Amino acid sequence: MTGIWNAIFAAGFFANPEVQNALWLGGVIAVVSGCIGVFTVLRGQSFAGHAMSDMGAAGAAGALLAGGTAVAGFLSFSVVAGVSVDLLGVRPRDRDVATGLVLTAVLGLGSLFLFFDTRTVGAPEIILFGSLFTSDPGLTPWLSALGAAVLLALAILFRPLVFISLSPDTALARGVPVRAVGFAFMLLLALAVGESSLVVGSLLSTSLLIGPASAALRVTARLRHAIPLAAGLGLLGTWLGILLAYDSFYWPPYGRGWPVSFFITGIVLAIHLLSRLCPPADRHGSTRAERTAKRGV
Amino acid sequence: MTTTWDAREEILALQKVSVHFGQRTVLSEIDLSIGGGEFIGLIGPNGAGKSTLLKVLLGLLPPSSGSVHVLGRAVRRGSAVIGYVPQKIHLDPGTPLTGRDLVGLGLDGHRFGFAIGGRHRRERIDDALRSVDATHLAQSPVGRLSGGEQQRLLIAQALLTEPKILLLDEPLSNLDIKSAREVVRLVARISRERGVTVMLVAHDMNPLLDVMDRIVYLAHGHAVIGPVDAVVQSDVLSGLYGYPVEVLRTRNRILVVGGQDTELEDWNLAGEEHCDGGVAVS
């Protein structure tokens, strides 16, 4: 028994302070991304979410050049990106074009920042592929508080957000401030994306945002089940990824752990593919699992 | 539907309502006085100003001039007195909401936070679902329902605030003839049972002939209101359109035919979905 345990959790896994920090921070971000992700998928804003993380990368490069931390750049630039995507276009076609053009221009700026930054070792790698194990533990309480604030704000926006996502005309007629609620969600999305870019890198943050959410929406037809399920699946992917990355230190080539982002995105993809095997809920709202459970009772 | 409209309390009053978009006049001096429990069909070809009038009634668009009063008060957006059923909503098959969730949005979707499910809330939603014969759809994912079923849920959603007026925007346009007939019958029953004033927008008056108390016929931004037999007459509609049109009554259907060849194309556009073999219908 201990042999299996030790084979799974390599020596020092739970005692290692970097691992402890990564488990906590990764957990916070997985839960926030999963919850926000359900609404992102529901509102068809996956592309906007991805654009924010790309622009966040340019921000992170700028922050490193200015001698700051990557996380400050990620958060500020994804918020700016979110605001501009929201303001630039209301019609979907305008929005796509505007997002695409602003996105590439800002990425170009990011490449310039990286070119000038000669001090930070491995800056492109940190920005694009994440730095969960090397994240400054001093930032963890702040990032946790930010994550909690995002979840709280999402809870407050919950009903009007569902209303405007499903039936904007009726919501408008009922007096919901449709534009303001949509804008507020865009801000929350930007903050969630900025945080998750820190974990798995800007290129891969979309994985944590929409992977667990789309899998959860496939498995259940109920919003109040989908949200905790998405958070749980994200948590599973992140923690399993951290464990495998830690264990991979003993895999060839010896003495160098594999990137944690590789494991997390791989596991999220696997979760997504597994969820496709599950048949969609029927007209009566039961998934196969729920029907089986009912028969069992 | 035996009492005359003017015997009832006035619910909705429009006085000289005009809407201009730049140089273009979309609504021109509309006067309407509508009573409690009336079933009104708002009929007119595409581009006649039906959607604009609905926006004015919902308080979403302030008229350029004139006044709109609901129960004696100036209209405002978000009023619980008006229930609104949108034309259609786009629901992905995977939408993670049940019929009950969708209907519940009508009660408290505009409030912040989560819905705290009390017995009172549940009973009101059950009551609205019963009113539209959709109790069996309560647990169904809304994205998997047919257009007619979604329509019924949207009507239930609009009923939750116990409105005095129900505005339905083209509820029949995406439905097959059988579903359309069911929706009309359902709305008429709700109007009768709850004493709700109904204003149903359509470009074809024929499905509504049995249930309408009065018709509001809208064309080129002008409106005529009255009983169908008084309004849908060749001379009245010719005056409204500004060129000769002819009203044909054949069996139980009414066809409005454009009098000029040049207008025929417009006419066909206006009624193409419900035009079965006729030249053109209203």
Coordinates of C-alpha atoms in Angstrom, one line a residue:
Chain A
M1 CA 0.0 0.0 0.0
T2 CA 2.7 2.4 1.0
G3 CA 4.6 1.4 -2.1
I4 CA 1.7 2.5 -4.4
W5 CA 1.3 5.7 -2.4
N6 CA 5.0 6.5 -2.8
A7 CA 4.9 5.7 -6.4
I8 CA 2.0 8.1 -7.0
F9 CA 3.2 10.9 -4.6
A10 CA 6.9 11.1 -5.1
A11 CA 9.0 11.9 -2.0
G12 CA 8.5 15.3 -0.5
F13 CA 5.4 16.1 -2.6
F14 CA 3.3 17.4 0.3
A15 CA 6.2 18.9 2.2
N16 CA 7.5 21.0 -0.6
P17 CA 6.5 24.6 -0.2
E18 CA 6.5 25.3 -3.9
V19 CA 4.1 22.4 -4.4
Q20 CA 1.9 23.6 -1.5
N21 CA 1.7 27.0 -3.1
A22 CA 1.0 25.6 -6.5
L23 CA -1.8 23.4 -5.2
W24 CA -3.5 26.2 -3.4
L25 CA -3.1 28.9 -6.1
G26 CA -3.8 26.4 -8.9
G27 CA -6.9 25.3 -7.0
V28 CA -8.2 28.9 -6.6
I29 CA -7.7 29.6 -10.3
A30 CA -9.2 26.3 -11.5
V31 CA -12.4 27.0 -9.5
V32 CA -12.7 30.6 -10.7
S33 CA -12.0 29.7 -14.3
G34 CA -14.5 26.8 -14.2
C35 CA -17.3 29.0 -12.8
I36 CA -16.7 31.9 -15.1
G37 CA -16.1 29.5 -18.0
V38 CA -19.7 28.1 -17.8
F39 CA -21.0 31.6 -18.6
T40 CA -18.3 32.2 -21.2
V41 CA -19.5 29.1 -23.1
L42 CA -23.1 30.0 -22.5
R43 CA -22.6 33.5 -23.9
G44 CA -20.4 32.4 -26.8
Q45 CA -17.5 34.5 -25.7
S46 CA -14.7 32.0 -25.8
F47 CA -12.9 34.0 -28.5
A48 CA -13.0 37.1 -26.4
G49 CA -11.6 35.2 -23.4
H50 CA -8.7 33.9 -25.6
A51 CA -8.1 37.4 -26.9
M52 CA -7.8 38.7 -23.4
S53 CA -5.2 36.2 -22.4
D54 CA -3.1 37.0 -25.5
M55 CA -3.2 40.7 -24.7
G56 CA -2.4 39.8 -21.1
A57 CA 0.8 38.3 -22.5
A58 CA 1.8 41.6 -23.9
G59 CA 1.0 43.2 -20.6
A60 CA 3.1 40.7 -18.7
A61 CA 6.0 41.3 -21.1
G62 CA 5.7 45.0 -20.5
A63 CA 5.5 44.5 -16.7
L64 CA 8.7 42.4 -16.7
L65 CA 10.5 45.0 -18.9
A66 CA 9.5 47.7 -16.4
G67 CA 10.8 45.6 -13.5
G68 CA 7.4 44.5 -12.2
T69 CA 5.8 41.1 -11.9
A70 CA 4.1 39.2 -14.7
V71 CA 0.9 38.9 -12.8
A72 CA 0.4 42.7 -12.7
G73 CA 0.8 42.9 -16.4
F74 CA -1.5 40.0 -17.1
L75 CA -4.3 41.4 -15.0
S76 CA -4.1 45.0 -16.1
F77 CA -3.8 44.2 -19.8
S78 CA -6.6 41.6 -19.9
V79 CA -8.9 44.1 -18.1
V80 CA -8.0 46.8 -20.7
A81 CA -8.6 44.1 -23.4
G82 CA -12.0 43.2 -21.9
V83 CA -13.1 46.8 -21.8
S84 CA -12.0 47.6 -25.3
V85 CA -13.6 44.4 -26.7
D86 CA -16.8 45.5 -25.0
L87 CA -16.7 49.1 -26.2
L88 CA -15.4 48.5 -29.8
G89 CA -18.3 46.6 -31.2
V90 CA -21.8 45.6 -30.3
R91 CA -22.7 43.7 -33.4
P92 CA -20.9 40.2 -33.6
R93 CA -19.2 41.0 -36.9
D94 CA -17.8 44.3 -35.7
R95 CA -16.7 42.7 -32.5
D96 CA -14.8 39.9 -34.3
V97 CA -13.0 42.3 -36.6
A98 CA -12.2 44.7 -33.8
T99 CA -11.0 42.0 -31.4
G100 CA -8.8 40.5 -34.1
L101 CA -7.1 43.8 -35.0
V102 CA -6.6 45.1 -31.5
L103 CA -5.3 41.7 -30.5
T104 CA -2.6 41.4 -33.2
A105 CA -1.5 45.0 -32.6
V106 CA -1.1 44.4 -28.9
L107 CA 0.7 41.1 -29.4
G108 CA 3.1 43.0 -31.7
L109 CA 3.8 45.4 -28.8
G110 CA 4.4 42.4 -26.6
S111 CA 7.1 41.1 -29.0
L112 CA 8.8 44.5 -28.8
F113 CA 8.7 44.4 -24.9
L114 CA 10.3 41.0 -25.0
F115 CA 13.0 42.2 -27.4
F116 CA 14.0 45.1 -25.1
D117 CA 13.8 43.0 -21.9
T118 CA 17.3 41.6 -21.4
R119 CA 17.1 41.0 -17.7
T120 CA 14.4 38.4 -17.2
V121 CA 15.7 34.9 -17.8
G122 CA 13.1 32.8 -19.7
A123 CA 10.6 35.6 -20.0
P124 CA 8.8 34.3 -23.1
E125 CA 8.4 30.9 -21.5
I126 CA 7.0 32.3 -18.2
I127 CA 4.5 34.4 -20.1
L128 CA 3.4 32.0 -22.7
F129 CA 3.6 28.7 -20.8
G130 CA 3.1 29.6 -17.2
S131 CA 5.0 29.7 -13.9
L132 CA 2.9 28.0 -11.3
F133 CA 5.9 26.5 -9.4
T134 CA 7.9 29.7 -9.5
S135 CA 5.1 32.1 -8.6
D136 CA 5.9 34.4 -5.7
P137 CA 4.2 33.0 -2.5
G138 CA 3.8 36.5 -1.3
L139 CA 1.2 37.2 -4.1
T140 CA -0.8 34.1 -3.2
P141 CA -3.1 35.8 -0.6
W142 CA -3.8 38.7 -3.0
L143 CA -4.6 36.4 -5.9
S144 CA -6.8 34.3 -3.6
A145 CA -8.7 37.3 -2.5
L146 CA -9.1 38.5 -6.0
G147 CA -10.5 35.1 -7.0
A148 CA -12.9 35.2 -4.1
A149 CA -14.0 38.6 -5.2
V150 CA -14.6 37.5 -8.7
L151 CA -16.8 34.6 -7.5
L152 CA -18.7 36.9 -5.2
A153 CA -19.4 39.3 -8.0
L154 CA -20.5 36.4 -10.2
A155 CA -22.9 35.3 -7.6
I156 CA -24.4 38.8 -7.3
L157 CA -24.7 39.0 -11.1
F158 CA -26.1 35.5 -11.4
R159 CA -29.8 36.0 -12.3
P160 CA -29.5 39.1 -14.6
L161 CA -26.6 37.4 -16.3
V162 CA -28.6 34.3 -17.1
F163 CA -31.5 36.5 -18.2
I164 CA -29.5 38.7 -20.6
S165 CA -27.6 35.6 -22.0
L166 CA -30.8 33.8 -22.8
S167 CA -33.3 36.4 -23.7
P168 CA -31.8 39.9 -24.0
D169 CA -35.0 41.4 -25.4
T170 CA -37.2 40.3 -22.5
A171 CA -34.5 41.3 -20.0
L172 CA -34.3 44.8 -21.5
A173 CA -38.1 45.1 -21.4
R174 CA -38.1 43.9 -17.7
G175 CA -35.7 46.7 -16.9
V176 CA -32.4 44.8 -16.6
P177 CA -29.4 47.1 -17.4
V178 CA -28.3 44.7 -20.2
R179 CA -25.2 46.7 -21.3
A180 CA -24.0 47.2 -17.8
V181 CA -24.4 43.6 -16.8
G182 CA -22.7 42.4 -20.0
F183 CA -19.8 44.9 -19.3
A184 CA -19.5 43.7 -15.7
F185 CA -19.2 40.1 -16.8
M186 CA -16.6 41.1 -19.3
L187 CA -14.5 42.5 -16.5
L188 CA -14.9 39.4 -14.4
L189 CA -13.9 37.3 -17.4
A190 CA -10.8 39.5 -17.8
L191 CA -9.8 39.0 -14.2
A192 CA -10.3 35.3 -14.3
V193 CA -8.3 35.0 -17.6
G194 CA -5.5 37.2 -16.1
E195 CA -5.2 34.9 -13.1
S196 CA -5.3 31.7 -15.1
S197 CA -2.7 33.0 -17.6
L198 CA -0.3 33.1 -14.6
V199 CA -0.8 29.4 -14.0
V200 CA -0.8 27.7 -17.3
G201 CA 0.5 30.6 -19.4
S202 CA -1.4 32.9 -21.7
L203 CA -1.4 30.5 -24.6
L204 CA -3.0 27.8 -22.6
S205 CA -5.3 29.7 -20.2
T206 CA -8.3 29.1 -22.6
S207 CA -8.0 25.5 -21.7
L208 CA -8.9 25.9 -18.0
L209 CA -11.6 28.5 -18.9
I210 CA -13.7 26.6 -21.4
G211 CA -12.5 22.9 -21.1
P212 CA -14.1 22.0 -17.8
A213 CA -17.1 24.3 -18.5
S214 CA -17.9 22.7 -21.8
A215 CA -17.5 19.2 -20.4
A216 CA -19.8 20.0 -17.5
L217 CA -22.4 21.5 -19.8
R218 CA -22.3 18.3 -21.8
V219 CA -22.9 16.1 -18.8
T220 CA -25.7 18.0 -17.2
A221 CA -28.6 20.2 -18.4
R222 CA -28.9 22.1 -15.2
L223 CA -27.0 25.3 -14.5
R224 CA -26.8 24.7 -10.8
H225 CA -25.1 21.4 -11.4
A226 CA -22.9 22.6 -14.2
I227 CA -21.1 25.3 -12.3
P228 CA -19.8 23.2 -9.4
L229 CA -19.1 20.4 -11.8
A230 CA -16.9 22.7 -14.0
A231 CA -15.1 23.9 -10.9
G232 CA -14.5 20.3 -9.8
L233 CA -13.2 19.1 -13.2
G234 CA -10.9 22.1 -13.4
L235 CA -9.6 21.3 -9.9
L236 CA -9.1 17.7 -10.8
G237 CA -7.1 18.7 -14.0
T238 CA -5.0 21.2 -12.2
W239 CA -4.1 19.1 -9.2
L240 CA -3.4 16.0 -11.2
G241 CA -1.3 18.1 -13.6
I242 CA 0.8 19.4 -10.6
L243 CA 1.2 15.9 -9.3
L244 CA 2.4 14.5 -12.6
A245 CA 4.7 17.5 -13.2
Y246 CA 6.3 16.9 -9.8
D247 CA 6.6 13.1 -10.4
S248 CA 8.1 13.8 -13.9
F249 CA 11.3 15.0 -12.2
Y250 CA 12.2 11.4 -12.0
W251 CA 11.2 10.7 -15.6
P252 CA 13.7 11.0 -18.5
P253 CA 15.5 13.2 -19.0
Y254 CA 16.3 12.9 -15.3
G255 CA 16.6 16.0 -13.1
R256 CA 14.2 18.2 -15.0
G257 CA 10.4 18.2 -14.3
W258 CA 8.2 18.4 -17.4
P259 CA 6.1 21.6 -17.7
V260 CA 3.0 21.6 -15.6
S261 CA 1.0 23.4 -18.4
F262 CA 1.5 20.4 -20.6
F263 CA -0.1 18.1 -18.1
I264 CA -3.0 20.4 -17.2
T265 CA -4.0 21.1 -20.8
G266 CA -3.6 17.4 -21.7
I267 CA -5.8 16.3 -18.8
V268 CA -8.4 19.0 -19.6
L269 CA -8.5 17.8 -23.2
A270 CA -9.0 14.2 -22.0
I271 CA -11.9 15.3 -19.8
H272 CA -13.4 17.2 -22.7
L273 CA -13.1 14.1 -25.0
L274 CA -14.6 11.8 -22.3
S275 CA -17.6 14.1 -21.9
R276 CA -18.3 13.8 -25.6
L277 CA -18.8 10.1 -25.1
C278 CA -21.7 10.9 -22.7
P279 CA -25.0 11.2 -24.7
P280 CA -26.7 14.6 -24.4
A281 CA -29.6 15.0 -22.0
D282 CA -32.9 14.0 -23.4
R283 CA -36.1 16.1 -23.6
H284 CA -37.1 15.1 -20.1
G285 CA -33.9 16.6 -18.8
S286 CA -32.2 13.4 -17.6
T287 CA -28.8 12.4 -18.6
R288 CA -28.1 8.7 -18.9
A289 CA -26.4 8.7 -15.5
E290 CA -29.4 10.4 -13.9
R291 CA -31.8 7.9 -15.4
T292 CA -29.7 5.0 -14.2
A293 CA -29.6 6.5 -10.7
K294 CA -33.4 6.8 -10.7
R295 CA -33.9 3.2 -11.7
G296 CA -31.6 2.2 -8.9
V297 CA -33.7 3.9 -6.3
Chain B
M1 CA -66.0 38.9 -25.6
T2 CA -69.6 39.9 -25.4
T3 CA -69.1 43.2 -23.6
T4 CA -68.1 46.2 -25.7
W5 CA -64.6 47.6 -25.2
D6 CA -65.7 51.0 -24.2
A7 CA -67.6 49.6 -21.2
R8 CA -64.3 48.6 -19.6
E9 CA -61.6 50.4 -17.8
E10 CA -59.1 52.1 -20.0
I11 CA -55.8 50.2 -19.7
L12 CA -53.7 51.7 -22.4
A13 CA -53.9 55.1 -24.0
L14 CA -51.8 56.6 -26.8
Q15 CA -52.3 60.2 -27.7
K16 CA -50.8 61.6 -31.0
V17 CA -47.8 59.4 -30.7
S18 CA -45.2 60.1 -33.5
V19 CA -41.8 58.6 -33.9
H20 CA -39.3 60.1 -36.3
F21 CA -35.9 58.6 -37.2
G22 CA -34.1 61.6 -38.7
Q23 CA -36.2 62.7 -41.7
R24 CA -38.2 59.5 -41.7
T25 CA -41.5 59.2 -40.0
V26 CA -42.1 55.7 -38.7
L27 CA -45.2 56.4 -36.6
S28 CA -47.5 59.3 -37.3
E29 CA -49.9 60.7 -34.7
I30 CA -51.2 57.3 -33.4
D31 CA -54.2 57.5 -31.1
L32 CA -55.3 54.4 -29.3
S33 CA -57.5 53.7 -26.3
I34 CA -57.6 50.1 -25.2
G35 CA -59.7 48.6 -22.4
G36 CA -59.1 45.8 -19.9
G37 CA -59.3 42.2 -21.2
E38 CA -59.5 43.2 -24.8
F39 CA -57.8 41.0 -27.4
I40 CA -56.2 43.3 -30.0
G41 CA -54.5 42.1 -33.2
L42 CA -51.8 44.5 -34.3
I43 CA -51.7 43.8 -38.0
G44 CA -49.7 45.3 -40.8
P45 CA -47.1 44.5 -43.5
N46 CA -43.4 44.4 -42.9
G47 CA -42.0 47.9 -42.3
A48 CA -45.3 49.3 -41.2
G49 CA -44.0 50.3 -37.8
K50 CA -45.2 47.4 -35.7
S51 CA -41.9 46.8 -33.9
T52 CA -41.4 50.5 -33.3
L53 CA -44.9 50.7 -31.7
L54 CA -44.1 47.8 -29.5
K55 CA -40.9 49.5 -28.3
V56 CA -42.8 52.6 -27.5
L57 CA -45.4 50.6 -25.5
L58 CA -42.6 48.9 -23.6
G59 CA -41.0 52.2 -22.7
L60 CA -37.8 51.2 -24.6
L61 CA -38.2 54.1 -27.1
P62 CA -39.5 57.5 -26.1
P63 CA -41.8 58.8 -28.8
S64 CA -40.7 62.0 -30.6
S65 CA -44.0 63.5 -29.6
G66 CA -47.3 62.5 -28.0
S67 CA -47.9 60.5 -24.8
V68 CA -48.3 56.9 -23.7
H69 CA -50.2 56.0 -20.6
V70 CA -50.6 52.6 -19.0
L71 CA -53.3 52.5 -16.3
G72 CA -53.2 56.3 -16.2
R73 CA -49.5 56.6 -15.6
A74 CA -46.7 57.5 -18.1
V75 CA -45.1 54.3 -19.4
R76 CA -41.7 53.3 -18.1
R77 CA -39.3 50.5 -18.9
G78 CA -39.4 47.4 -16.7
S79 CA -43.0 47.9 -15.6
A80 CA -44.5 44.8 -14.1
V81 CA -47.9 45.8 -15.5
I82 CA -46.8 44.8 -19.0
G83 CA -45.8 41.3 -19.9
Y84 CA -43.7 40.9 -23.0
V85 CA -43.2 37.8 -25.2
P86 CA -40.3 38.3 -27.6
Q87 CA -40.5 37.1 -31.2
K88 CA -38.1 34.2 -30.6
I89 CA -35.1 33.6 -28.6
H90 CA -32.0 31.7 -29.7
L91 CA -31.6 28.7 -27.5
D92 CA -28.7 26.3 -28.1
P93 CA -29.7 22.6 -27.7
G94 CA -27.2 22.4 -24.8
T95 CA -28.7 25.4 -22.9
P96 CA -28.4 24.3 -19.2
L97 CA -31.8 25.6 -18.2
T98 CA -35.1 23.8 -17.5
G99 CA -38.5 25.0 -18.5
R100 CA -39.0 26.0 -14.8
D101 CA -35.7 28.0 -14.8
L102 CA -36.7 29.9 -17.9
V103 CA -40.2 30.7 -16.6
G104 CA -38.8 31.8 -13.2
L105 CA -36.7 34.5 -14.9
G106 CA -39.9 36.3 -15.5
L107 CA -40.5 36.6 -11.8
D108 CA -37.0 37.7 -10.5
G109 CA -34.5 37.5 -13.4
H110 CA -33.9 41.2 -13.0
R111 CA -32.9 40.9 -9.4
F112 CA -29.3 40.4 -8.3
G113 CA -28.0 37.3 -6.5
F114 CA -29.4 33.7 -6.7
A115 CA -33.1 32.8 -6.7
I116 CA -34.0 31.7 -3.2
G117 CA -36.5 29.0 -3.8
G118 CA -39.5 29.4 -1.4
R119 CA -42.8 27.6 -1.6
H120 CA -44.5 30.8 -2.7
R121 CA -42.1 31.2 -5.7
R122 CA -42.6 27.6 -6.7
E123 CA -46.3 27.9 -6.6
R124 CA -46.4 31.0 -8.7
I125 CA -44.2 29.3 -11.3
D126 CA -46.4 26.2 -11.2
D127 CA -49.4 28.4 -11.7
A128 CA -47.9 30.1 -14.8
L129 CA -46.9 26.7 -16.2
R130 CA -50.4 25.4 -15.7
S131 CA -51.9 28.5 -17.5
V132 CA -50.0 27.5 -20.7
D133 CA -50.5 23.8 -20.4
A134 CA -46.7 23.3 -19.9
T135 CA -46.5 21.6 -16.5
H136 CA -44.9 18.6 -18.2
L137 CA -42.2 20.8 -19.6
A138 CA -41.0 22.0 -16.2
Q139 CA -38.0 19.7 -16.0
S140 CA -37.1 19.7 -19.7
P141 CA -34.0 21.4 -21.0
V142 CA -35.4 24.4 -22.9
G143 CA -32.9 24.0 -25.8
R144 CA -34.5 20.6 -26.7
L145 CA -38.1 21.8 -27.0
S146 CA -39.9 22.7 -30.2
G147 CA -40.6 26.3 -31.2
G148 CA -44.2 26.0 -30.0
E149 CA -43.2 24.7 -26.7
Q150 CA -40.6 27.4 -26.2
Q151 CA -43.3 29.9 -27.1
R152 CA -45.6 28.6 -24.4
L153 CA -42.8 28.9 -21.8
L154 CA -42.1 32.5 -22.9
I155 CA -45.8 33.3 -22.4
A156 CA -45.7 31.7 -19.0
Q157 CA -42.6 33.8 -18.2
A158 CA -44.4 37.0 -19.2
L159 CA -47.4 36.0 -17.0
L160 CA -45.4 35.8 -13.7
T161 CA -45.7 39.4 -12.8
E162 CA -49.5 39.1 -13.2
P163 CA -49.5 41.8 -15.9
K164 CA -52.6 43.7 -17.0
I165 CA -51.3 43.8 -20.6
L166 CA -49.6 41.0 -22.6
L167 CA -47.6 42.1 -25.7
L168 CA -46.7 39.4 -28.1
D169 CA -44.3 40.1 -30.9
E170 CA -45.0 38.0 -33.9
P171 CA -45.6 34.8 -31.9
L172 CA -47.0 32.9 -34.9
S173 CA -44.3 33.7 -37.4
N174 CA -42.0 30.7 -36.7
L175 CA -44.8 28.2 -36.1
D176 CA -46.6 25.7 -38.3
I177 CA -50.3 26.2 -38.8
K178 CA -51.4 23.8 -36.1
S179 CA -49.0 25.2 -33.5
A180 CA -50.1 28.7 -34.4
R181 CA -53.7 27.8 -33.9
E182 CA -52.9 26.4 -30.5
V183 CA -51.0 29.5 -29.4
V184 CA -53.8 31.7 -30.5
R185 CA -56.4 29.6 -28.6
L186 CA -54.1 29.6 -25.6
V187 CA -53.6 33.4 -25.5
A188 CA -57.3 34.0 -26.0
R189 CA -58.0 31.7 -23.0
I190 CA -55.5 33.5 -20.8
S191 CA -57.0 36.8 -21.8
R192 CA -60.4 35.6 -20.8
E193 CA -59.5 33.8 -17.6
R194 CA -57.1 36.4 -16.2
G195 CA -58.8 39.5 -17.7
V196 CA -55.5 40.4 -19.4
T197 CA -55.5 42.8 -22.3
V198 CA -53.7 41.2 -25.2
M199 CA -51.9 42.9 -28.0
L200 CA -50.7 40.3 -30.5
V201 CA -48.5 41.4 -33.4
A202 CA -48.9 39.6 -36.7
H203 CA -48.6 40.2 -40.4
D204 CA -51.5 37.9 -41.2
M205 CA -54.9 38.6 -39.5
N206 CA -56.5 35.3 -40.5
P207 CA -55.4 33.1 -37.5
L208 CA -56.8 35.8 -35.2
L209 CA -60.3 36.4 -36.8
D210 CA -62.2 34.2 -34.2
V211 CA -60.6 35.8 -31.2
M212 CA -59.9 39.4 -31.9
D213 CA -62.1 42.0 -30.2
R214 CA -60.6 44.8 -32.3
I215 CA -57.9 45.2 -34.9
V216 CA -55.2 47.8 -35.1
Y217 CA -54.2 48.0 -38.7
L218 CA -50.9 49.7 -39.3
A219 CA -49.5 50.9 -42.6
H220 CA -47.0 53.6 -43.5
G221 CA -46.9 54.7 -39.9
H222 CA -50.7 55.4 -39.7
A223 CA -53.1 53.3 -37.7
V224 CA -56.8 52.5 -37.8
I225 CA -58.5 50.8 -34.9
G226 CA -61.9 49.2 -34.7
P227 CA -63.8 45.9 -35.2
V228 CA -62.4 43.8 -38.0
D229 CA -65.6 44.2 -40.1
A230 CA -65.3 48.0 -39.9
V231 CA -61.6 48.3 -40.4
V232 CA -60.8 45.7 -43.0
Q233 CA -62.8 47.3 -45.8
S234 CA -61.5 48.3 -49.3
D235 CA -62.2 52.0 -48.7
V236 CA -60.7 52.2 -45.2
L237 CA -57.5 50.4 -46.1
S238 CA -57.1 52.3 -49.4
G239 CA -57.2 55.5 -47.3
L240 CA -54.6 54.1 -45.0
Y241 CA -52.2 52.9 -47.7
G242 CA -52.8 55.9 -49.9
Y243 CA -53.6 53.9 -53.0
P244 CA -56.4 51.5 -54.0
V245 CA -56.4 48.1 -52.3
E246 CA -59.2 45.5 -52.4
V247 CA -60.4 43.4 -49.5
L248 CA -61.6 39.9 -50.6
R249 CA -63.6 37.7 -48.2
T250 CA -63.4 34.1 -49.3
R251 CA -64.8 31.3 -47.0
N252 CA -63.3 32.2 -43.6
R253 CA -60.3 34.0 -44.9
I254 CA -59.7 37.7 -45.6
L255 CA -57.3 38.6 -48.4
V256 CA -56.0 42.2 -48.9
V257 CA -54.9 42.7 -52.5
G258 CA -52.8 45.6 -53.7
G259 CA -54.5 47.5 -56.4
Q260 CA -51.4 48.6 -58.3
D261 CA -49.1 46.2 -60.2
T262 CA -46.1 48.1 -58.9
E263 CA -47.1 47.3 -55.3
L264 CA -47.7 43.6 -55.8
E265 CA -44.2 42.7 -54.9
D266 CA -44.4 44.6 -51.6
W267 CA -47.6 42.8 -50.8
N268 CA -46.2 39.4 -51.4
L269 CA -43.3 40.3 -49.1
A270 CA -45.8 41.3 -46.4
G271 CA -47.7 38.1 -46.4
E272 CA -45.6 35.4 -48.0
E273 CA -45.5 33.1 -45.1
H274 CA -49.2 32.7 -44.8
C275 CA -50.1 33.3 -48.5
D276 CA -51.5 30.0 -49.7
G277 CA -52.2 30.4 -53.3
G278 CA -53.7 33.8 -53.1
V279 CA -52.2 36.8 -54.8
A280 CA -51.4 38.5 -51.6
V281 CA -52.7 38.7 -48.1
S282 CA -52.5 41.2 -45.4

